[in-house]
Amino acid sequence: MSTGILLQLAQTLLAILLAPLLMGWVNQCRAWLQGRSAPPITQPYRTLRKLFHKDAVIAHNASPLFRFAPYMIFACMALAAGIVPTLANDLPFSPAADVIALVGIFALARVFLALAAMDIGSSFGTLGARREMLVSFLAEPALLMVFFTASLISHSTELPIIVQTLAHREFAIYPSLAFAAVAFWMISVAENARIPVDNPTTHLELTMIHEAMILEYSARHLALIEWAVALKLFTYSALGIALFLPWGIAAQGDIAALPLALVAMVAKLAIGGAALSFLEAISAKVRLFRAPEFLGTAFLLAVLGMLIHFLLEV
Amino acid sequence: MALAYHLQIVNLLAALLLLISFAMLSQRRVVGLVTLFAWQGAALALSTAIVAWSTGQHHLYYSAAMTLGLKVIAMPWYFYRLVKKLDVNRVVEPMINIPTTMLIGIVLVIFSFNLALPISEMSGTVTRSTLGIAMAIVLLAFLMMITRTKAIPQVIGFLAMENGLFFAATSATYGMPLVVELGVALDVLVGVFVLGIFIFQIRETFDSLDLKHMEKLKEK
Amino acid sequence: MMETLPLLPPDPVQWAWGVVLFWLALGFTALLLQGSPRLLSRLVFPLGALGALAIAGVGAAGLTLPISSIVLPIGLPDLPFHLRLDALSGFFMLLLGGAAFGITVYASGYFRSMAAGPLALLALWYHLFLAGMVMVLLADDAYAFMVAWEVMALSSYFLVTTDHKIPEIRSAGFLYLLIAHVGAVSLLLTFGVLQGGHGDYTFDTMRLAEMTPFWASVVYLLALFGFGAKAGLVPMHVWLPEAHPAAPSPVSALMSGVMLKTAIYGLLRVTFDLLNIQIGWWGTLALALGLITALYGVIFAAVQSDMKRLLAWSSIENIGVIIAAFGLTLIFYTDGKGALAALTLTALLYHALNHAFFKGLLFVGTGSVLHATGVRHMGHLGGLMRFMPWTAWLTLIGALAIAGLPPLNGFVSEWLLLQAFLLTPGLTQPYLNTVIPVAAATVALAAALAAYVMVKFFGVVFLGQPRDPALHEAHEAGWAERLGMLWLAAGCVLLGLFPAQVIDWLTPVVRLLVNQTLVNDGNWLMLAPVSAERASYAPLIFLVVVVGVLLLTFLWVRRVYHGRVRRSDPWDCGYPEQDARMQDSAEGFGQPIRQIFEVFMKVERETPDPFDRNPRYRGASLDKLWFILYEPIARVTDWLSQQAGRLQHGRIQWYLIYSFATLIFLLIFTTR
């Protein structure tokens, strides 16, 4: 039990510490693909350190909710990172929340971010909040449907059981999982504010979604939110790996398999990050009112995956 | 419960075919439609070849080769040329908006799946569970024909319907007799040529490929 | 079982009857106290709240103790009132008492500024309303049920039309009364068919009556229509968005939180208790209707500009979810899957309880806003968190709960329902197997939209800049109101953190209705409805971890770096002027939803043209069902009554001829 708790803490801490590195890696890949020279891979850490040192500049009419929200968002993402199996499976916290609760955690963080965006009452803030809720109202059910497909195959909504079932079953091609994988990629692009739904580097009113919401934040609050964003990308990548490429994750209590699990995780995340930046480089950002169509397609793909499961795999 | 690997691949290809049908429903560009049609043909040829290999029915190899030649190479090439020659408007606006079309598509898929379940019990092939998908492809292609207003997407919808029927045939009965298949293939080929000529004529008369103009031909 | 009431009645049903009498007495005493408004507001409502607490206690007793019943000496000569308290009634009484306590405590502060005369009348109708609802839950024969139902409808009508001088409120009340009576007629017919020609209208007789499937289906459809009209099921929902906003806020809270649940109680009672057989397609019908209602409600909630109308539409959405769960329970029950039926029924009851608390909290929150600002339209609100912090933070808890966010209570019932959907692949009907995933997707969609609606509601009303300079004068709610809101918010939090306990309370009800119970494979900390490997959820651990990480991060940042803050103007990308008009309006925030779902709405927009001296924008999204369904029916009814009016000439000869003709007719037919 105590090794379990230590492992749990180690995994969560590792996720928190490695998330900016993943962000840095994705930025590097994107720069290479665009023919630019890239900042060093540890640049996000320097950015965070710079932000933490600064004085927080807060608007006059900001409420306590505004100052509370970044901590809340960071805490939610940390909990999510603790639940998703990255290194080892079946850790002590995992019975506390299953995949549906994981979607709930993401929703909680998102609602707090949207409310904080509306708090100052600037036009960009409310614009960002409205667009974010629009994207999420389709992305969240689509994510639930992807999880349902996985849980219908493994007969459980507990992430450890899903990972265990999918990793240790004899290799079989599940078309429903293929559909779910495509849908999952589309959803994670939307939820993490990447191209083709949102541009993480833009500040144009026409194209901002996520950036518009955090426009008023500075210093340590901004640092926490940026960290939480990196952690969210890390968690989504880990989730995708756990659902669709689960081999290599150490089984419960298997300490000896941990080094291999670490290597496997780093390798998979590196490939995943590169793939993400490649897909970003070849796509164009869709117009904002086509975003519901994009997500609607993801939603329908996920539902289709579930239907195919009933037809072909039962 | 695990099927043999080649059968799993056939199932995967069936799912891919369904995905392509949905993608065709939501595709706005004419060139994209033709590309999707080519991919559909390729997947169909591959699955026919695998069924041929696993069940030893050699005439299916010829069907697969014909599908590859006609539907992956010849017809898409012909369509690309047609599109360039006619200088067709690149974007196709559907009659009802795309989310609604997709929803109707899902309803059709559920309907076909439920319809196919008792029938596939009766079939004796190993790929019988894909019958539902085949029916769904036919219905989705029909839906695409209904909701498009321009000529070329309608023709592609017609061809996609034939793809679905072909897939149904291979999955339920290991293909039709070769003579029948050759006959059907010839019909389709001739049909496409005639439609091509037809399209030219429509273009000449109305200066547009929008089929709404055909209504002007009726007697007042 | 005629019992006189001894000094300390041992039976819970007698306690309940005692509280009903107490409330009636309180109401009539209020009329006498018209001269002293202080006494009226400070005494009557708090006493009423204590009565609510007593009812909650009786309800809890009813859950654990055996069934008790009593026959009252009032009623018709051969049909006196039968009252009965079993686990189902007990649960709904617990719901009523718990929510009504908080709401009534709130009301005692809210109505303090009302004039004595109208306040006395209001107090009368209020307590009559509460008494009527308890009687509905206790009634054990059709006559008592219908009398209590009518009392509930009429007293709530008078409550809705408290401000009857405003014409909109009068027409809202009329619509409410009309649809309530259409539903009541349907219920009368239900009981008529249920008694099966025996002439005995007690529920005990109905329980024993054998029915053919055809007549059972007729009963079910009539009950679904009648109770659905009261609950706000589409298409009988049109009164809800009119009547709930028109009523004073504590009354809206009671109506949304409690009265709609009496309809759910009635539906459960008729379908599972009074009817002996249940048929599969009933569940599919209820599931479909419930899902349509849920989506319809949340879509319209997203485009509202009046905060109380938004909450009313949100109630329609939640009732849709409850009815969908009811349909799923029927599907499982008739398929022989008792354990799954128990799971779904638990989710249903839990959601009903949750809704009473969080909707009650939201409505009383809007009441405080209305009291402080006098404004219901969200376009004139904003930034109230600064002036009304207690109201804002407590309403935030309600908003987070209704959006279904962990670790609050809304998430638990949604989680249970989604688990039930996931377990369906074992059904014998294959077409259901494929339909259920789509149903689960619809529930998930409605839940996600509910989060959208709540961000809009809370963000536009409480956050941002005040859209009206007069808002700076807004005052915080009084201590009684704060107490009421605190009770309801505490309910939301506790119901979310200890689901295993709540499910233990629900077990007797579930056992009564479907003869099976939900087994929790976890412990007091963790909820694992089917088995721990299948699914589990531990909200307390969830909360502890989130709060722990939050505090740790805060302390670490403070220690390693610093906590300095500078105040300045908002950045907003460097735009210098940011006034309140530049943030989203209520219509603006709902615009994406309006655009996507325009097909269900009749959108009326007036946009100014470039040469307008005083440009005005007006936008309204109206319910299309009103125009497609209700207006034609109204026109046909009007035409029919005009035709019938042709019989009234005003000439005496014709009336004499009518009487003469009737006499001849009767003479012919009685002498045959």
mmCIF file of N, CA, C and O in Angstrom, chain A residues 146 149-151 153 162 166 172-184 243-244 305-306 308-309 313, chain B residues 12:
data_model
loop_
_atom_site.group_PDB
_atom_site.id
_atom_site.type_symbol
_atom_site.label_atom_id
_atom_site.label_comp_id
_atom_site.label_asym_id
_atom_site.label_seq_id
_atom_site.Cartn_x
_atom_site.Cartn_y
_atom_site.Cartn_z
ATOM 1 N N VAL A 146 -16.155 8.341 -26.726
ATOM 2 C CA VAL A 146 -14.908 7.603 -26.968
ATOM 3 C C VAL A 146 -14.616 6.685 -25.790
ATOM 4 O O VAL A 146 -14.301 5.508 -25.960
ATOM 5 N N THR A 149 -16.866 3.665 -25.782
ATOM 6 C CA THR A 149 -16.445 2.601 -26.689
ATOM 7 C C THR A 149 -15.397 1.732 -26.025
ATOM 8 O O THR A 149 -15.485 0.498 -26.041
ATOM 9 N N ALA A 150 -14.404 2.392 -25.418
ATOM 10 C CA ALA A 150 -13.357 1.621 -24.743
ATOM 11 C C ALA A 150 -13.932 0.822 -23.590
ATOM 12 O O ALA A 150 -13.533 -0.324 -23.346
ATOM 13 N N SER A 151 -14.887 1.399 -22.867
ATOM 14 C CA SER A 151 -15.406 0.681 -21.700
ATOM 15 C C SER A 151 -16.354 -0.424 -22.107
ATOM 16 O O SER A 151 -16.510 -1.401 -21.388
ATOM 17 N N ILE A 153 -15.760 -2.378 -24.578
ATOM 18 C CA ILE A 153 -14.881 -3.498 -24.906
ATOM 19 C C ILE A 153 -14.333 -4.130 -23.636
ATOM 20 O O ILE A 153 -14.229 -5.347 -23.521
ATOM 21 N N ILE A 162 -9.451 -0.774 -17.969
ATOM 22 C CA ILE A 162 -9.438 -0.598 -19.424
ATOM 23 C C ILE A 162 -8.034 -0.838 -19.949
ATOM 24 O O ILE A 162 -7.827 -1.563 -20.925
ATOM 25 N N LEU A 166 -7.008 -3.845 -22.449
ATOM 26 C CA LEU A 166 -6.551 -3.588 -23.806
ATOM 27 C C LEU A 166 -5.088 -3.962 -23.997
ATOM 28 O O LEU A 166 -4.666 -4.273 -25.102
ATOM 29 N N ALA A 172 -5.826 -7.787 -31.194
ATOM 30 C CA ALA A 172 -6.969 -7.880 -32.104
ATOM 31 C C ALA A 172 -7.262 -6.488 -32.609
ATOM 32 O O ALA A 172 -7.085 -5.505 -31.899
ATOM 33 N N ILE A 173 -7.704 -6.411 -33.816
ATOM 34 C CA ILE A 173 -8.026 -5.099 -34.387
ATOM 35 C C ILE A 173 -9.478 -4.809 -34.066
ATOM 36 O O ILE A 173 -10.371 -5.563 -34.441
ATOM 37 N N TYR A 174 -9.696 -3.743 -33.367
ATOM 38 C CA TYR A 174 -11.057 -3.340 -33.083
ATOM 39 C C TYR A 174 -11.397 -2.145 -33.957
ATOM 40 O O TYR A 174 -10.901 -1.062 -33.713
ATOM 41 N N PRO A 175 -12.242 -2.310 -34.960
ATOM 42 C CA PRO A 175 -12.601 -1.150 -35.782
ATOM 43 C C PRO A 175 -13.228 -0.037 -34.959
ATOM 44 O O PRO A 175 -13.019 1.143 -35.246
ATOM 45 N N SER A 176 -13.981 -0.408 -33.936
ATOM 46 C CA SER A 176 -14.597 0.637 -33.120
ATOM 47 C C SER A 176 -13.524 1.480 -32.457
ATOM 48 O O SER A 176 -13.663 2.702 -32.333
ATOM 49 N N LEU A 177 -12.440 0.845 -32.025
ATOM 50 C CA LEU A 177 -11.359 1.623 -31.415
ATOM 51 C C LEU A 177 -10.675 2.505 -32.448
ATOM 52 O O LEU A 177 -10.190 3.587 -32.123
ATOM 53 N N ALA A 178 -10.647 2.023 -33.707
ATOM 54 C CA ALA A 178 -10.049 2.861 -34.751
ATOM 55 C C ALA A 178 -10.851 4.148 -34.910
ATOM 56 O O ALA A 178 -10.299 5.249 -34.971
ATOM 57 N N PHE A 179 -12.172 4.000 -34.987
ATOM 58 C CA PHE A 179 -13.037 5.177 -35.062
ATOM 59 C C PHE A 179 -12.816 6.053 -33.839
ATOM 60 O O PHE A 179 -12.699 7.281 -33.938
ATOM 61 N N ALA A 180 -12.788 5.400 -32.678
ATOM 62 C CA ALA A 180 -12.636 6.165 -31.442
ATOM 63 C C ALA A 180 -11.305 6.901 -31.431
ATOM 64 O O ALA A 180 -11.219 8.013 -30.919
ATOM 65 N N ALA A 181 -10.270 6.290 -32.008
ATOM 66 C CA ALA A 181 -8.961 6.948 -32.012
ATOM 67 C C ALA A 181 -9.000 8.221 -32.845
ATOM 68 O O ALA A 181 -8.473 9.260 -32.435
ATOM 69 N N VAL A 182 -9.644 8.141 -34.034
ATOM 70 C CA VAL A 182 -9.732 9.344 -34.862
ATOM 71 C C VAL A 182 -10.520 10.426 -34.121
ATOM 72 O O VAL A 182 -10.118 11.589 -34.069
ATOM 73 N N ALA A 183 -11.650 10.000 -33.545
ATOM 74 C CA ALA A 183 -12.457 10.965 -32.794
ATOM 75 C C ALA A 183 -11.651 11.549 -31.644
ATOM 76 O O ALA A 183 -11.705 12.753 -31.378
ATOM 77 N N PHE A 184 -10.869 10.719 -30.950
ATOM 78 C CA PHE A 184 -10.088 11.189 -29.815
ATOM 79 C C PHE A 184 -9.051 12.206 -30.258
ATOM 80 O O PHE A 184 -8.844 13.219 -29.575
ATOM 81 N N LEU A 243 -5.253 4.386 -23.909
ATOM 82 C CA LEU A 243 -6.403 3.749 -24.539
ATOM 83 C C LEU A 243 -6.002 2.984 -25.800
ATOM 84 O O LEU A 243 -6.524 1.915 -26.065
ATOM 85 N N PHE A 244 -5.112 3.585 -26.592
ATOM 86 C CA PHE A 244 -4.901 3.003 -27.907
ATOM 87 C C PHE A 244 -3.548 2.341 -28.065
ATOM 88 O O PHE A 244 -3.362 1.522 -28.949
ATOM 89 N N GLY A 305 -18.486 4.621 -33.793
ATOM 90 C CA GLY A 305 -17.610 3.592 -33.235
ATOM 91 C C GLY A 305 -18.372 2.675 -32.290
ATOM 92 O O GLY A 305 -18.244 1.455 -32.328
ATOM 93 N N MET A 306 -19.223 3.297 -31.451
ATOM 94 C CA MET A 306 -20.011 2.482 -30.528
ATOM 95 C C MET A 306 -20.961 1.561 -31.277
ATOM 96 O O MET A 306 -21.126 0.388 -30.940
ATOM 97 N N ILE A 308 -20.602 0.392 -34.293
ATOM 98 C CA ILE A 308 -19.857 -0.664 -34.963
ATOM 99 C C ILE A 308 -19.453 -1.736 -33.954
ATOM 100 O O ILE A 308 -19.416 -2.928 -34.273
ATOM 101 N N HIS A 309 -19.184 -1.292 -32.735
ATOM 102 C CA HIS A 309 -18.861 -2.283 -31.702
ATOM 103 C C HIS A 309 -19.999 -3.270 -31.546
ATOM 104 O O HIS A 309 -19.790 -4.479 -31.452
ATOM 105 N N GLU A 313 -18.444 -6.580 -33.043
ATOM 106 C CA GLU A 313 -17.552 -7.113 -32.023
ATOM 107 C C GLU A 313 -18.265 -7.810 -30.883
ATOM 108 O O GLU A 313 -17.645 -8.236 -29.937
ATOM 109 N N LEU B 12 -12.081 -4.417 -40.315
ATOM 110 C CA LEU B 12 -11.513 -3.068 -40.258
ATOM 111 C C LEU B 12 -11.773 -2.333 -41.561
ATOM 112 O O LEU B 12 -12.140 -1.158 -41.571
#
